C-alpha atoms as one frame of an Amber mdcrd trajectory, in Angstrom:
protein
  63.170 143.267 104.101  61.825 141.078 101.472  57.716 140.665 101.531  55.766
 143.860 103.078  54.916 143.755 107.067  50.754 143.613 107.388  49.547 144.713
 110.542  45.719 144.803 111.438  43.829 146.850 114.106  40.614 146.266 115.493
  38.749 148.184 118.406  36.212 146.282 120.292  33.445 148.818 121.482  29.864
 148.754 122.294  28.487 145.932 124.475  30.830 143.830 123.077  33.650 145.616
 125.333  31.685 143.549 128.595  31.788 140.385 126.772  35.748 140.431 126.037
  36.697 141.832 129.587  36.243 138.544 130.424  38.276 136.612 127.634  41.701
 135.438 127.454  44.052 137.187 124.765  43.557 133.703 123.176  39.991 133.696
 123.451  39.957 137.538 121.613  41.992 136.579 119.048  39.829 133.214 118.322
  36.708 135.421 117.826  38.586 138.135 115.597  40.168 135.293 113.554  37.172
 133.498 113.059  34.890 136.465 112.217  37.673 137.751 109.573  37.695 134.174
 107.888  33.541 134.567 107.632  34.057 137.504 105.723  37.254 136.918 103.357
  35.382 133.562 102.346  37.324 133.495  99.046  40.651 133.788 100.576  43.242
 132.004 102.839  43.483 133.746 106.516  46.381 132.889 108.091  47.367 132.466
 111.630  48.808 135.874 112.780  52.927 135.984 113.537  52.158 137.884 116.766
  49.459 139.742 118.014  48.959 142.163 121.390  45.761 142.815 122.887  45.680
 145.961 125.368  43.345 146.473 128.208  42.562 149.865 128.131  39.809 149.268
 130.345  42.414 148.013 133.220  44.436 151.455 132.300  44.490 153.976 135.288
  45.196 156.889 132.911  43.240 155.741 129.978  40.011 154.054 131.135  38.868
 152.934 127.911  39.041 156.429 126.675  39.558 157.013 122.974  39.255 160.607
 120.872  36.507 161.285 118.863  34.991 164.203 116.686  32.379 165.954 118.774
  29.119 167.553 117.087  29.853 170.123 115.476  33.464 169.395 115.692  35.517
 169.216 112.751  39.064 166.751 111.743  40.668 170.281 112.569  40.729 169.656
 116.080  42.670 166.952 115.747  45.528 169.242 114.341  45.223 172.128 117.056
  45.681 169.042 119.573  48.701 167.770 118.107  50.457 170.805 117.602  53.714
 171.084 119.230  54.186 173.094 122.568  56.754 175.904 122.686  59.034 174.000
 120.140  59.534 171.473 122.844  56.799 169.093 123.499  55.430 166.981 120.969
  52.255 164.943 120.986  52.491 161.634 119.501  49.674 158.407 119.457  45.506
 158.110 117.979  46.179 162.306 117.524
């Protein structure tokens, strides 16, 4: 209701992923907030409602894994992946 929900994602990756392992959720959002206010110089940033940091790294199942497009892959294997399964079982999530 009333003005439009805004919602921003960010991924950290790279060598960047062994400097934040050690941050607080604070500390994260401290770095992302200031680096967004260097680049939208002309405009007001606000402070974010809420915000939730996961730790994929931490994540038994997950390890920091996220899907990609392999060489000499194509977007199309992202449909054959989320196809449903014998009408019953339905893939939801980055897919």
């Amino acid at each position: 209701q009333g003005e439009a929900s805004k919602v921003l994602m960010s991924v950290i990756s790279g060598e960047s992923v062994e400097v934040a392992k050690d941050m607080t959720d604070a500390e994260i959002l401290g770095v992302a907030m200031r680096i967004l206010r260097n680049v939208f110089t002309e405009k007001e940033v606000p402070e974010p409602s809420d915000y939730f940091i996961t730790r994929w790294r931490n994540d038994p199942y997950a390890q920091m894994a996220y899907s990609f497009v392999g060489t000499g892959g194509s977007g199309e294997d992202y449909d054959e992946v989320a196809a449903p399964v014998g009408g019953r079982l339905f893939f939801a999530g980055e897919v």
